[in-house]
Amino acid sequence: MKDIDVLKFKVPALIFSSLFIVAGIIVFILLGFNAGIDFGSGYSESVQIAPLGMTVSYEGSESAVLSVSGTTLTLTFRSASGVEEKEFPSSLYPTAGELGAALAASGLKVKVVDPTLCTDNLVSGFGYPMTLTTSPGRINFSTDGEDVTISSLRSALSEIDGVKVQTVGDKNSGAFQVRVLLKENEGQSEAERRINGELSKVYGEENIVVLQSDFVGPKFSSSLFRSSVSAILIAFVLILLYISVRFRISYALSSIIALIHDVLMMLSFVVILRLEVSSTTIAAVLTIIGYSLNNTIVIFDRVRENIKENRGSDPASMVSWSVRQSFSRTFITTLTTLFAIVPLSIFSTGDIRNFAINLIWGLVVGAYSSSIIAPALLMVFHRKFPIDKIKEKKEEEEYSLVD
């Protein structure tokens, strides 16, 4: 980088950015955003297809509660005389048959459906802690999940328009995240029944365990969207004010336009790859704004110092020199951050994975933008607002004393 004039790359860089952003706009016009339930209003649930191992009920006068912690089932009796707890670890009761016999011996009414299921695979969902009554409660156990694939689940939900299915955790666990956009005037319970009704037709109602559910109504989603846009706009205004005070207006305008470029590049990336747009996307955008701005300010600060120390020198050469001086810092900062983010994009799932993917692209674009786009814009605004003039009279006097 010692002898490279980075400003020579401004034309191909601007052409690339313009084409990429235009492509994003075209895809957006044709397909729109792939909105998540945060912005589209919808229902999401994590569901696991797990065979029913047994049903349990309790007809006594005490309060009986079943809870699951890891691979241990705990039975708690509460009465006026006190609390009694009994634990049933999988190490002592390795099969559903043995666990069922132990629970029956403790005073519960147990019906074992499949005694061969392994108690290491106890599944806990919304049903736990389970308060036992005379109505049978279900205890499910996961299997290797070979018969429950993401394609089979999508096939089971094919009657639901716009459904999205993702694998959760181990692909053989039979656990999935299902998301649907709401129909008009549809509530959480109706959306849940719509999903679980279709799943029940294929897998049986008794084999479906809801692990977690989220519901975002239309009012909340629209409010969240407005708040997200407001957050980005406020960030831009504050940045413009800050840089205008610390630097000259040419620096501030260059920084803001470069940040707008970064946001448009990220949104184009999201739209073209059809990544889900959710609150994590906004978090990634704000993160990249901060990262890119910091890197731009470091370079601009170097430009200002070099111009002060080399008064009368060509501003373009000073800008290019400043970028070269900051290149090692930009490269190392970006690379080390990628070391932390790339594993998340590979090994995580859901919103965390989307956030990591967005951040990887944003880091690369931010480094490219602060090193090429922002300096190129600075030279454009230099024609109207020269960067080689001393901003304050005080600075002018200081330099006259030095001379």
XYZ file of C-alpha atoms in Angstrom:
403
model
C 0.000 0.000 0.000
C 3.035 2.349 0.260
C 2.844 3.725 -3.290
C -0.780 3.054 -4.183
C -2.985 6.063 -4.875
C -6.305 4.830 -3.464
C -8.208 7.678 -5.117
C -7.517 6.040 -8.478
C -10.031 3.343 -7.441
C -12.841 5.798 -6.821
C -14.472 5.421 -10.256
C -14.652 1.582 -10.314
C -15.667 1.642 -6.625
C -18.516 4.066 -7.275
C -19.606 2.068 -10.337
C -19.646 -1.186 -8.332
C -21.578 0.392 -5.457
C -24.068 2.028 -7.794
C -24.737 -1.195 -9.702
C -25.128 -3.205 -6.507
C -27.518 -0.688 -4.956
C -29.551 -0.434 -8.182
C -29.778 -4.233 -8.275
C -31.056 -4.167 -4.702
C -33.654 -1.538 -5.567
C -34.866 -3.578 -8.546
C -35.212 -6.735 -6.451
C -36.997 -4.720 -3.754
C -39.492 -3.316 -6.298
C -40.145 -6.802 -7.682
C -40.170 -8.856 -4.467
C -40.062 -6.451 -1.532
C -38.394 -7.275 1.767
C -38.464 -10.770 3.202
C -40.069 -9.359 6.353
C -39.873 -11.318 9.581
C -42.675 -11.310 12.099
C -41.071 -8.293 13.808
C -42.050 -6.063 10.877
C -44.659 -8.164 9.108
C -46.798 -9.132 12.125
C -46.984 -12.867 12.566
C -46.668 -15.917 14.739
C -43.560 -17.990 15.356
C -43.189 -21.188 17.307
C -40.430 -23.648 18.004
C -41.947 -27.089 17.727
C -40.491 -30.541 18.209
C -41.874 -33.736 16.767
C -41.325 -36.169 19.619
C -43.127 -39.508 20.195
C -45.485 -39.776 23.128
C -43.901 -42.036 25.741
C -46.577 -42.048 28.431
C -49.481 -40.181 29.949
C -49.710 -39.379 33.671
C -52.504 -38.140 35.914
C -53.099 -37.715 39.653
C -56.269 -38.243 41.632
C -54.995 -37.424 45.131
C -55.819 -34.418 47.292
C -52.303 -32.976 47.250
C -50.825 -30.697 44.597
C -48.585 -32.715 42.282
C -46.213 -31.066 39.805
C -43.821 -32.618 37.286
C -40.776 -30.673 36.095
C -37.830 -31.496 33.860
C -34.219 -30.450 34.406
C -31.851 -31.913 31.837
C -32.454 -35.654 31.890
C -34.029 -35.715 35.344
C -37.764 -35.752 35.957
C -38.819 -34.312 39.320
C -42.146 -34.984 41.034
C -43.168 -32.501 43.736
C -46.057 -33.027 46.154
C -47.329 -30.036 48.126
C -49.804 -30.260 50.980
C -50.587 -28.580 54.287
C -48.010 -30.790 55.970
C -45.138 -29.693 53.692
C -43.362 -30.348 50.409
C -42.025 -33.699 49.193
C -39.758 -34.049 46.156
C -38.837 -37.191 44.267
C -36.252 -37.241 41.489
C -36.150 -39.741 38.636
C -32.787 -39.390 36.833
C -32.267 -41.167 33.528
C -29.244 -42.945 34.979
C -31.571 -44.901 37.302
C -34.544 -45.144 34.955
C -33.077 -45.405 31.435
C -36.309 -46.322 29.594
C -39.834 -44.994 29.513
C -41.090 -48.310 30.839
C -38.897 -48.136 33.950
C -39.703 -44.459 34.505
C -43.420 -45.153 34.162
C -43.253 -47.950 36.757
C -41.427 -45.651 39.201
C -43.979 -42.878 38.737
C -46.845 -45.341 39.247
C -45.206 -46.527 42.462
C -45.167 -42.906 43.631
C -48.930 -42.588 43.428
C -49.511 -41.435 39.872
C -51.762 -43.029 37.317
C -49.512 -43.910 34.389
C -50.194 -45.268 30.926
C -47.002 -46.192 29.062
C -47.349 -45.907 25.278
C -43.813 -46.898 24.217
C -41.688 -48.474 26.992
C -38.545 -48.592 24.816
C -38.027 -44.836 24.525
C -34.847 -43.500 26.147
C -35.282 -41.155 29.126
C -32.082 -39.321 28.134
C -34.299 -37.724 25.497
C -36.983 -36.200 27.723
C -38.586 -33.230 25.968
C -39.687 -30.190 27.961
C -41.885 -27.530 26.426
C -44.734 -25.251 27.412
C -46.251 -28.138 29.363
C -43.616 -27.934 32.112
C -43.758 -27.507 35.006
C -46.826 -29.751 34.598
C -49.507 -29.536 37.268
C -51.090 -32.980 37.376
C -54.852 -33.420 37.455
C -57.262 -36.214 36.674
C -56.840 -35.352 32.992
C -53.817 -37.197 31.495
C -50.706 -35.121 30.872
C -48.231 -36.090 28.156
C -44.549 -36.979 28.504
C -42.711 -37.027 25.187
C -39.282 -38.286 24.197
C -37.215 -37.258 21.198
C -35.673 -39.817 18.864
C -32.948 -39.617 16.222
C -35.430 -37.703 14.034
C -34.540 -39.532 10.816
C -38.193 -39.620 9.752
C -38.771 -35.948 10.605
C -36.841 -33.818 8.143
C -37.291 -30.169 7.273
C -38.644 -31.169 3.860
C -41.264 -33.453 5.432
C -42.315 -30.687 7.828
C -42.601 -28.200 4.972
C -44.700 -30.739 3.114
C -46.963 -31.106 6.151
C -47.438 -27.324 6.256
C -47.786 -26.867 2.492
C -51.431 -25.780 2.826
C -50.370 -22.673 4.777
C -49.393 -19.760 2.534
C -46.036 -18.098 3.189
C -44.937 -20.483 5.928
C -41.211 -20.478 6.776
C -39.478 -23.416 8.419
C -35.971 -23.587 9.890
C -34.141 -26.343 11.702
C -33.409 -25.637 15.365
C -30.277 -27.143 16.903
C -29.253 -30.639 15.839
C -30.833 -31.492 12.494
C -31.730 -34.951 13.841
C -33.542 -33.675 16.944
C -36.851 -33.126 15.145
C -37.018 -29.509 16.377
C -38.005 -26.697 14.009
C -38.982 -23.063 14.010
C -42.159 -22.319 12.086
C -43.188 -18.774 11.133
C -46.341 -17.540 9.462
C -47.701 -14.079 8.687
C -51.070 -13.372 10.209
C -54.313 -13.380 8.281
C -56.655 -10.442 8.686
C -57.988 -10.225 12.271
C -56.130 -13.410 13.210
C -54.856 -13.719 16.780
C -52.205 -15.847 18.443
C -54.469 -18.760 19.338
C -55.887 -18.965 15.816
C -52.404 -18.941 14.253
C -51.235 -21.623 16.674
C -54.213 -23.826 15.886
C -53.614 -23.312 12.158
C -50.019 -24.579 12.391
C -50.541 -27.367 14.885
C -53.686 -28.514 13.115
C -51.732 -29.186 9.921
C -48.902 -30.870 11.835
C -51.369 -33.060 13.728
C -52.737 -34.448 10.469
C -49.327 -35.882 9.612
C -47.578 -36.547 12.936
C -50.454 -36.902 15.382
C -51.415 -34.306 17.983
C -49.909 -36.315 20.836
C -46.451 -36.206 19.215
C -46.225 -32.414 18.860
C -44.453 -30.429 21.587
C -44.429 -26.619 21.451
C -41.104 -25.449 22.902
C -41.550 -21.697 22.505
C -43.862 -19.250 20.761
C -43.765 -15.571 19.815
C -46.550 -13.371 18.569
C -46.274 -9.897 17.058
C -49.484 -8.059 16.275
C -49.921 -5.550 13.407
C -49.878 -2.489 15.703
C -46.688 -3.536 17.439
C -44.915 -4.427 14.180
C -45.746 -1.057 12.594
C -44.647 0.749 15.759
C -41.395 -1.223 15.797
C -40.738 -0.334 12.148
C -41.264 3.376 12.802
C -39.015 3.219 15.857
C -36.275 1.466 13.867
C -36.357 4.058 11.078
C -36.355 6.852 13.660
C -33.329 5.320 15.394
C -31.342 5.306 12.151
C -32.350 8.868 11.230
C -31.502 10.181 14.701
C -28.127 8.454 14.482
C -27.435 10.198 11.157
C -28.398 13.640 12.523
C -26.238 13.243 15.634
C -23.314 12.037 13.533
C -23.671 15.010 11.183
C -23.662 17.433 14.136
C -20.701 15.733 15.798
C -18.486 15.675 12.720
C -19.484 19.234 11.770
C -18.204 20.398 15.174
C -15.053 18.302 15.179
C -14.212 18.730 11.487
C -15.307 20.954 8.619
C -18.594 20.569 6.794
C -16.896 18.773 3.895
C -15.832 15.985 6.272
C -19.330 15.762 7.761
C -21.099 15.549 4.402
C -18.631 12.938 3.153
C -19.120 10.834 6.280
C -22.917 10.964 6.170
C -23.112 10.077 2.475
C -20.635 7.229 3.031
C -22.802 5.930 5.894
C -25.927 6.150 3.734
C -23.965 4.173 1.143
C -23.173 1.524 3.771
C -26.817 1.220 4.809
C -27.990 0.925 1.195
C -25.307 -1.663 0.445
C -26.382 -3.744 3.438
C -30.090 -3.499 2.637
C -29.364 -4.417 -0.987
C -27.413 -7.434 0.221
C -30.315 -8.486 2.447
C -32.860 -8.021 -0.342
C -30.853 -9.800 -3.045
C -30.079 -12.822 -0.836
C -33.669 -12.789 0.523
C -32.468 -12.699 4.102
C -35.137 -12.073 6.690
C -35.563 -8.459 7.748
C -36.134 -8.270 11.482
C -35.022 -6.301 14.520
C -31.635 -8.046 14.291
C -31.198 -6.505 10.821
C -31.646 -3.046 12.333
C -29.180 -3.976 15.076
C -26.651 -5.001 12.404
C -27.213 -1.741 10.494
C -26.637 0.385 13.606
C -23.579 -1.682 14.512
C -22.047 -1.143 11.078
C -22.851 2.572 11.182
C -20.788 2.831 14.363
C -17.976 0.655 13.029
C -17.712 2.428 9.673
C -17.978 5.885 11.222
C -15.186 5.135 13.678
C -12.915 3.990 10.882
C -13.813 7.017 8.735
C -13.098 9.437 11.587
C -9.690 7.842 12.174
C -8.817 8.355 8.487
C -10.226 11.901 8.390
C -8.352 12.805 11.553
C -5.178 11.601 9.874
C -6.051 13.725 6.807
C -6.496 16.815 8.946
C -3.212 16.268 10.780
C -1.282 15.642 7.570
C -2.696 18.779 5.961
C -1.760 20.839 9.031
C 1.775 19.461 9.069
C 2.243 19.806 5.296
C 0.554 23.090 4.488
C 0.614 23.898 0.810
C 0.754 20.221 -0.244
C -1.727 18.780 -2.700
C -4.889 17.795 -0.706
C -5.494 14.747 -2.924
C -2.048 13.348 -2.173
C -2.573 14.039 1.547
C -5.891 12.180 1.514
C -4.407 9.203 -0.319
C -1.407 9.166 2.024
C -3.682 9.252 5.074
C -5.651 6.256 3.842
C -2.416 4.322 3.310
C -1.243 5.196 6.805
C -4.504 3.862 8.274
C -4.710 0.771 6.096
C -3.002 -1.634 8.509
C -5.309 -0.551 11.334
C -8.387 -0.925 9.117
C -7.284 -4.339 7.878
C -6.388 -5.747 11.296
C -9.548 -4.411 12.961
C -11.763 -5.876 10.242
C -9.957 -9.212 10.196
C -10.005 -9.744 13.964
C -13.701 -8.846 14.112
C -14.415 -11.326 11.328
C -12.638 -14.029 13.332
C -15.322 -13.603 16.002
C -18.298 -13.244 13.643
C -17.662 -15.927 10.987
C -18.084 -18.882 13.422
C -21.484 -17.479 14.433
C -22.598 -17.448 10.796
C -21.544 -21.086 10.403
C -22.602 -22.753 13.644
C -25.550 -20.669 14.903
C -29.123 -20.646 13.637
C -32.083 -18.292 13.376
C -31.749 -14.592 14.158
C -28.183 -14.911 15.479
C -27.020 -16.453 12.209
C -28.771 -13.742 10.159
C -27.205 -11.068 12.353
C -23.744 -12.587 11.840
C -24.173 -12.807 8.055
C -25.329 -9.186 7.895
C -22.412 -8.125 10.066
C -19.830 -9.918 7.909
C -21.009 -8.088 4.804
C -21.281 -4.827 6.727
C -17.727 -5.089 8.063
C -16.313 -5.605 4.576
C -18.426 -2.793 3.114
C -17.554 -0.500 6.016
C -13.822 -0.992 5.525
C -14.161 -0.481 1.761
C -16.376 2.564 2.226
C -14.192 4.349 4.783
C -11.023 3.677 2.765
C -12.267 4.546 -0.742
C -15.792 5.981 -0.884
C -15.491 8.489 1.981
C -12.075 9.869 0.837
C -13.369 10.165 -2.739
C -16.413 12.092 -1.528
C -14.160 14.286 0.599
C -12.282 15.373 -2.517
C -15.588 16.127 -4.261
C -16.746 18.410 -1.439
C -13.244 19.896 -1.209
C -14.043 21.862 -4.360
C -16.839 23.705 -2.546
C -15.576 23.545 1.049
C -11.754 23.398 0.922
C -10.170 21.116 3.495
C -6.748 22.814 3.383
C -7.892 26.020 5.082
C -7.468 26.415 8.839
C -10.889 26.266 10.463
C -10.386 28.713 13.320
C -8.370 31.842 13.745
C -6.788 30.360 16.840
C -5.287 27.533 14.827
C -4.000 30.054 12.305
C -2.239 31.988 15.055
C -0.708 28.806 16.493
C 0.824 27.918 13.134
C 2.164 31.473 12.670
C 3.928 31.188 16.031
C 5.462 27.878 15.030
C 6.682 29.313 11.748
